Short mmCIF file of C-alpha atoms in Angstrom, two decimals:
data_model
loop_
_atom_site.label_atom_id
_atom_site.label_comp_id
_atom_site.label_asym_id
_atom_site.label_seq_id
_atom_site.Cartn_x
_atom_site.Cartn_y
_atom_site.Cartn_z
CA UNK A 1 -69.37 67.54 -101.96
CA UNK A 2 -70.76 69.01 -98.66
CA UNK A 3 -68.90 69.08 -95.61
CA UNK A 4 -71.30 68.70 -93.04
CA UNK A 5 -70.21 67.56 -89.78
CA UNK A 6 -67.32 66.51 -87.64
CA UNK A 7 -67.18 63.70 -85.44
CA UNK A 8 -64.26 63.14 -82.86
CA UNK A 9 -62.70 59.84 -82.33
CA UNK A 10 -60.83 59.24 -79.29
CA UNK A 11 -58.53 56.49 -81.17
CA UNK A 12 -59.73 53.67 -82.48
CA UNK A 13 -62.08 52.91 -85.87
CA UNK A 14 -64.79 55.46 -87.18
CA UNK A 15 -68.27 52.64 -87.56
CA UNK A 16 -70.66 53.87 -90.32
CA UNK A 17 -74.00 51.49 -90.32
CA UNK A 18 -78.06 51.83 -90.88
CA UNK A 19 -79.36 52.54 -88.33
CA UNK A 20 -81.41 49.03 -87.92
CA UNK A 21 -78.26 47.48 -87.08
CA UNK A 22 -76.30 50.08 -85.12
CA UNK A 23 -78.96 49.11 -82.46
CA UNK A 24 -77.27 46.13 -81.31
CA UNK A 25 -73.91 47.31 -81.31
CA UNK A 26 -73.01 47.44 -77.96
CA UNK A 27 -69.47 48.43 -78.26
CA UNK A 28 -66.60 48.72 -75.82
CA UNK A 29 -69.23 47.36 -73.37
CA UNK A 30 -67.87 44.22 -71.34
CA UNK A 31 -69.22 41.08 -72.23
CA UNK A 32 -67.80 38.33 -68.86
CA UNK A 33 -68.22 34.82 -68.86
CA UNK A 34 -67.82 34.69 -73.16
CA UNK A 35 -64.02 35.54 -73.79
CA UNK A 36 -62.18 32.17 -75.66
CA UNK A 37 -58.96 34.10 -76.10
CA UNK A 38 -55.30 34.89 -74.28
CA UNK A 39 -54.61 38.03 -75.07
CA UNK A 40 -50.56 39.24 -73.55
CA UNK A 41 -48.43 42.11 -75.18
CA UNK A 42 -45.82 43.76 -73.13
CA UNK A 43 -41.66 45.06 -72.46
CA UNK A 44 -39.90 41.36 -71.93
CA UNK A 45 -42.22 38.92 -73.61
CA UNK A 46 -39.41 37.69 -75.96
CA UNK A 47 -37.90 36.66 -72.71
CA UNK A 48 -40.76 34.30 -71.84
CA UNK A 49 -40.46 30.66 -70.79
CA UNK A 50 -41.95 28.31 -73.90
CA UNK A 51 -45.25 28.34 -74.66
CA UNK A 52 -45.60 32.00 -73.66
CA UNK A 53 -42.15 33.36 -75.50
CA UNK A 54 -42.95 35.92 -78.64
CA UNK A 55 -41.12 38.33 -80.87
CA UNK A 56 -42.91 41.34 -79.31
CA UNK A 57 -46.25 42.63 -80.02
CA UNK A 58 -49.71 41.75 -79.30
CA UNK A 59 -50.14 37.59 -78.35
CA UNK A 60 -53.67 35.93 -79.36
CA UNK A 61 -53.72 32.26 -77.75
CA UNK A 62 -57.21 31.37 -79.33
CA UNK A 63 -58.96 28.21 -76.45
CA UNK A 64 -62.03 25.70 -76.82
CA UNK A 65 -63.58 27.74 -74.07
CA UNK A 66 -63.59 30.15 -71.41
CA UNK A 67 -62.38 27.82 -69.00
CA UNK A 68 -59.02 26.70 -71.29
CA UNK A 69 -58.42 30.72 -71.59
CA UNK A 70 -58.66 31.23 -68.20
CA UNK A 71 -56.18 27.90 -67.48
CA UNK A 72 -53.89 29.60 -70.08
CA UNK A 73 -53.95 32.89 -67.88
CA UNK A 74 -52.92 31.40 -64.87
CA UNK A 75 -50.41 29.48 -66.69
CA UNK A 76 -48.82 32.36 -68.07
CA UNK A 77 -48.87 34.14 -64.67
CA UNK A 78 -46.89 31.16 -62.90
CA UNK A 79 -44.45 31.15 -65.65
CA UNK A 80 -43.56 34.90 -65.09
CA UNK A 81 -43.68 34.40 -61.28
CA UNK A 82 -41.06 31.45 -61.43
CA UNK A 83 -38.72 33.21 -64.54
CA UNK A 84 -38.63 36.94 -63.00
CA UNK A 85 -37.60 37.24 -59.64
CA UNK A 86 -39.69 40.01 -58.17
CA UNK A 87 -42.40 40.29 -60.16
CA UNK A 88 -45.07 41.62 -59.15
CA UNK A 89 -48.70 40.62 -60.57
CA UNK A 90 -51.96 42.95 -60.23
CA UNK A 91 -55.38 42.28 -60.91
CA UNK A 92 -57.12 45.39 -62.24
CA UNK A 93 -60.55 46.09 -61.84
CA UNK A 94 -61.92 44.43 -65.37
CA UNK A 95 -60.00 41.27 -64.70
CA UNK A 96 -56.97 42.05 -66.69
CA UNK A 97 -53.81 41.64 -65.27
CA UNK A 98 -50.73 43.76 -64.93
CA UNK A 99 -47.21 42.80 -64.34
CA UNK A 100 -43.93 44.27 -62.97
CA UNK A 101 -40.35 43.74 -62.89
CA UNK A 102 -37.97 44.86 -60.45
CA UNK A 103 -36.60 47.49 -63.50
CA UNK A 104 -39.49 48.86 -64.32
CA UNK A 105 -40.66 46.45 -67.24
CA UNK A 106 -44.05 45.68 -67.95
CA UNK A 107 -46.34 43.23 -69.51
CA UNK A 108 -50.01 42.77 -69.69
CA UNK A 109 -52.75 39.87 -70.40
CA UNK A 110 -56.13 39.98 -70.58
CA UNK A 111 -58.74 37.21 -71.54
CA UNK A 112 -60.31 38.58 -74.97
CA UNK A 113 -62.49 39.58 -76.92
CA UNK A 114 -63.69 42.03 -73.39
CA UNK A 115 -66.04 43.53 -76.16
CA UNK A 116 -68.01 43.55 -79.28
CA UNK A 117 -65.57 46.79 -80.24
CA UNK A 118 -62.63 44.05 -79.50
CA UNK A 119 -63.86 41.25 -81.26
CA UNK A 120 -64.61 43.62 -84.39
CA UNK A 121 -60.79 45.25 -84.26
CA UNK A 122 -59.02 41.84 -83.06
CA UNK A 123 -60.38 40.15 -86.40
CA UNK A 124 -59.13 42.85 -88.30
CA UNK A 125 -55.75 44.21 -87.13
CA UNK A 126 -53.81 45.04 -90.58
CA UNK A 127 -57.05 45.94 -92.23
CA UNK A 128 -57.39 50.00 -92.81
CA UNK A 129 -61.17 49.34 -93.70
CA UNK A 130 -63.67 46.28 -93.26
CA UNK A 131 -66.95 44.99 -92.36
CA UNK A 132 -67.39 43.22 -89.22
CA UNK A 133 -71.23 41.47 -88.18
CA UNK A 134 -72.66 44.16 -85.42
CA UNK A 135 -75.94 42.72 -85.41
CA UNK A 136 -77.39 39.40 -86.18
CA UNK A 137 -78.43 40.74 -89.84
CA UNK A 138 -76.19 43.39 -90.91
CA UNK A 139 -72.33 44.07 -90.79
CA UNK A 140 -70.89 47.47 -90.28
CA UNK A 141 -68.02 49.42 -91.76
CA UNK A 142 -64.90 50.12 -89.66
CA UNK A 143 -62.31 52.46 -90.48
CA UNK A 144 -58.81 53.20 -88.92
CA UNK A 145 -58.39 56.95 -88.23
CA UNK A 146 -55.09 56.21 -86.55
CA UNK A 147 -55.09 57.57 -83.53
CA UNK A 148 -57.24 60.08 -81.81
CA UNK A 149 -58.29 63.24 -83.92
CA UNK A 150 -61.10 64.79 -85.65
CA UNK A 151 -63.00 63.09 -88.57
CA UNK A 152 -64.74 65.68 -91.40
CA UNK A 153 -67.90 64.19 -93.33
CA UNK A 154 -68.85 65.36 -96.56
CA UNK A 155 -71.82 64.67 -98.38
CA UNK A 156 -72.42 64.59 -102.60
CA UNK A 157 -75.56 66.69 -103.66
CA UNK A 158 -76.99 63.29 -104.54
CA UNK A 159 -76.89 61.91 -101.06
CA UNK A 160 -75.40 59.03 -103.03
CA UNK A 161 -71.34 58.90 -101.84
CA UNK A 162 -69.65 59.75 -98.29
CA UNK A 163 -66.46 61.03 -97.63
CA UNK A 164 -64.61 60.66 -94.44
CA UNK A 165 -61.56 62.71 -93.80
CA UNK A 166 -58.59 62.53 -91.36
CA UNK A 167 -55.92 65.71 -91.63
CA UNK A 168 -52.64 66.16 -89.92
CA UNK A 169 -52.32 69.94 -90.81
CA UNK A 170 -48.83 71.82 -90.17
CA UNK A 171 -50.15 73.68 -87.36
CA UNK A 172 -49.16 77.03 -88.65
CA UNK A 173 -50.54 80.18 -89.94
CA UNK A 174 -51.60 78.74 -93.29
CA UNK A 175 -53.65 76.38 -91.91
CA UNK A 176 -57.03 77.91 -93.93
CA UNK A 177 -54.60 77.18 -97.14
CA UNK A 178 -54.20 73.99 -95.97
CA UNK A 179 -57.70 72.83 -95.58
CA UNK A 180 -58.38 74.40 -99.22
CA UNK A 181 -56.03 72.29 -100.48
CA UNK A 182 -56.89 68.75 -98.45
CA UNK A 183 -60.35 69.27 -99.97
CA UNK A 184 -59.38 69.90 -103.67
CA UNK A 185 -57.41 66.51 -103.29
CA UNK A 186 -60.18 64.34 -101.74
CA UNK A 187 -63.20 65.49 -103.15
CA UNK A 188 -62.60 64.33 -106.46
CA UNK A 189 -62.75 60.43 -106.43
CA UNK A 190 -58.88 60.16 -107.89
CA UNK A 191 -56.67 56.93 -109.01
CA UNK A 192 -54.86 56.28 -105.84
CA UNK A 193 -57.91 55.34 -103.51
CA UNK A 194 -58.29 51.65 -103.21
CA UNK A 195 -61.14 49.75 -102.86
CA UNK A 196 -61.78 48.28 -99.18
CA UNK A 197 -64.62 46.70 -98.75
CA UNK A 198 -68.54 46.96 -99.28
CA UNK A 199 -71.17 48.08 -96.96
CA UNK A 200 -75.12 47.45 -97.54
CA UNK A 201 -76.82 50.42 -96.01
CA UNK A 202 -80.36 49.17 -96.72
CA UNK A 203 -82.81 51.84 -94.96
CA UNK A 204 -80.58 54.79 -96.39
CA UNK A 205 -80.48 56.01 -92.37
CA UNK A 206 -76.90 55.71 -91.70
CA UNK A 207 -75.26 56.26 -88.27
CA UNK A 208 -71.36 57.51 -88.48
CA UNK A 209 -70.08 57.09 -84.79
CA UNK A 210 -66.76 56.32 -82.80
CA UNK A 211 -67.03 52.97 -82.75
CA UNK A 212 -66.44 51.95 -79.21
CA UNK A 213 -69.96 54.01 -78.62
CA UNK A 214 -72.63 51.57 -78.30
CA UNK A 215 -76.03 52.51 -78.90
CA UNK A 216 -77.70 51.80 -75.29
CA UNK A 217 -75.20 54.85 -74.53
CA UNK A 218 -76.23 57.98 -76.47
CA UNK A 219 -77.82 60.77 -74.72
CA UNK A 220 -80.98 62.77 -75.82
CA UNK A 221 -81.57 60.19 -78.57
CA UNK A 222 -85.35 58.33 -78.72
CA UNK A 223 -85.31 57.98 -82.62
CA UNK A 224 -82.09 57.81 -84.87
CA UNK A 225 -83.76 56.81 -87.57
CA UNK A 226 -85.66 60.90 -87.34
CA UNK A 227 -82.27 62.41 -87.04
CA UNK A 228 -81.49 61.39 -90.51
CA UNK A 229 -83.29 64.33 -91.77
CA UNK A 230 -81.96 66.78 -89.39
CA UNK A 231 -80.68 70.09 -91.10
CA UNK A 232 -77.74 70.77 -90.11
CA UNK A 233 -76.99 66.96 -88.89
CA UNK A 234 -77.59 65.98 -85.92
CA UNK A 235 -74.16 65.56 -83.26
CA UNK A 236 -74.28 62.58 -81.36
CA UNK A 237 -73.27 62.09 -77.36
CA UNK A 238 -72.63 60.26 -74.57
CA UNK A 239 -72.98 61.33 -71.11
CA UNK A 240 -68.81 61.87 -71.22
CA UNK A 241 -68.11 62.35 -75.02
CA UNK A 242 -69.65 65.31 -77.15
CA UNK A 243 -69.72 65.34 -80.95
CA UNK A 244 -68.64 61.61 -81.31
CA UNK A 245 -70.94 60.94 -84.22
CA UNK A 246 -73.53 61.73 -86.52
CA UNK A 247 -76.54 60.75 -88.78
CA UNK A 248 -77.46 60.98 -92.27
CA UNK A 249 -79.60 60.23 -94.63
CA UNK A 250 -78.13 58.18 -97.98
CA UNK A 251 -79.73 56.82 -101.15
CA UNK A 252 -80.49 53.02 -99.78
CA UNK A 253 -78.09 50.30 -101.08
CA UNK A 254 -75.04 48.82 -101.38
CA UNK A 255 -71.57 51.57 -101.37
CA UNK A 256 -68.12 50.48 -102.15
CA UNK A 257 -65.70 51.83 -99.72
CA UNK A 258 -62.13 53.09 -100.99
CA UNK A 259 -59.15 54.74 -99.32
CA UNK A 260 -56.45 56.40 -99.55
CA UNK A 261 -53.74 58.45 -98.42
CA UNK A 262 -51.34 61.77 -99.09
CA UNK A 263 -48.03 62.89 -97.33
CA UNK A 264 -47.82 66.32 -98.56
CA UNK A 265 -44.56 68.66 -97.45
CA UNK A 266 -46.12 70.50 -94.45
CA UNK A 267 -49.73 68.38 -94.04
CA UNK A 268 -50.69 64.89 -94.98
CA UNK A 269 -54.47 63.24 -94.69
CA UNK A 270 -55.93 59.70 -95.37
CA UNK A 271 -59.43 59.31 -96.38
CA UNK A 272 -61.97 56.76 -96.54
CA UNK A 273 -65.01 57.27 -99.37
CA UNK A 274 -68.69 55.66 -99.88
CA UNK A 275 -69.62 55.47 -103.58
CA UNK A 276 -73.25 53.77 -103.99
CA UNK A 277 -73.08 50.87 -106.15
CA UNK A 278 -77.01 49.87 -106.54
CA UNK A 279 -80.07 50.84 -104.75
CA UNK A 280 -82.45 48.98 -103.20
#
């Protein structure tokens, strides 16, 4: 394997997809009017009146329509107003809304999906890796980094397998031993990695971004499809984010997609690998 770029992922899932259908993605971008959802998480929502009351954690009241969801919202709002006295209730800027108690609890609710990034993660929440539609035609792969860090991609000679890889190094001075070692672990496809999911990468032009980046927001880019054959690979950008992705080019077909994980005594890392199963 080839270690050939980095990509940096502010939290949230690292997307790999062809290119063909990473142009529709639109990502963390709002969609209004569309959301069928309640979505409430917070510090007292155990203490809720019924139908709002829950054993902490994040709340999905799926509605009929927009309309229901946005009943449901007010609902919940009058039943914190008449439970907690002195709560106060703000409406952010997206529509969400914020609420707080006279000791300093909090709780928020949102209608939901706000996104084509939110729909994708919201359908998927105990899932490490899986494919989610991003385009009418083609689904893409997600996969969790956990938490904001820095993602290494390594390529086979072949162009034929992928392999993504998260590292929580000790932060000492043997850090250089440390990355020797991560990479004799991972780079050798090895018992423990289970298999996820499958993705079809059909044009072999494959885009590996942060996921909430949707494609109407790169900078400097006028053909993805040519920066598959850039030598070194190309780093993708926003206007605010540097080095959030990348693109390369891969034997067309269908890849299986394992993971898998290692706690070691001073480092541990997770990784996430793309085997090619049949061409095209």
């Amino acid at each position: 394997m080839k270690w050939v770029a980095t990509i940096a992922c502010e939290g949230g899932p690292l997307l790999v997809a062809d290119v063909d259908g990473f142009a529709h993605w639109t990502g963390a971008a709002s969609i209004p009017g569309t959301q069928k959802t309640l979505h409430y998480w917070g510090q007292f929502t155990r203490e809720l009146p019924p139908p709002f009351a829950q054993d902490g954690g994040h709340r999905f009241e799926a509605c009929a329509s927009h309309e229901e969801a946005q009943a449901k919202l007010r609902a919940l709002v009058s039943a914190v107003r008449a439970t907690f006295s002195g709560a106060n209730v703000a409406e952010r800027d997206d529509g969400s809304i914020e609420i707080a108690l006279p000791d300093r609890r909090r709780m928020w609710a949102e209608l939901s999906p706000k996104s084509a990034y939110d729909a994708a993660w919201q359908a998927h929440q105990s899932e490490e890796a899986f494919t989610h539609p991003i385009s009418p035609t083609q689904h893409g792969l997600f996969w969790d980094t956990e938490g904001p860090g820095v993602v290494e991609i390594a390529i086979s000679p072949a162009r034929d397998a992928v392999l993504m890889l998260r590292t929580w190094p000790s932060g000492d001075e043997n850090e250089a031993e440390e990355e020797r070692a991560v990479r004799a672990l991972v780079e050798p496809r090895s018992d423990r990695e289970e298999r996820a999911a499958d993705i079809l990468l059909s044009s072999g032009a494959s885009v590996f971004v942060w996921s909430p980046t949707a494609a109407a927001q790169l900078a400097d880019v006028s053909d993805l499809r040519a920066l598959a054959d850039a030598d070194p690979p190309a780093s993708l950008r926003t206007t605010i984010f540097d080095g959030l992705g990348t693109v390369l080019r891969l034997v067309p077909g269908r890849y299986e997609a394992t993971v898998a994980a290692h706690e070691g005594e001073t480092w541990s890392c997770r990784w996430c690998r793309l085997t090619l199963k049949g061409g095209m």
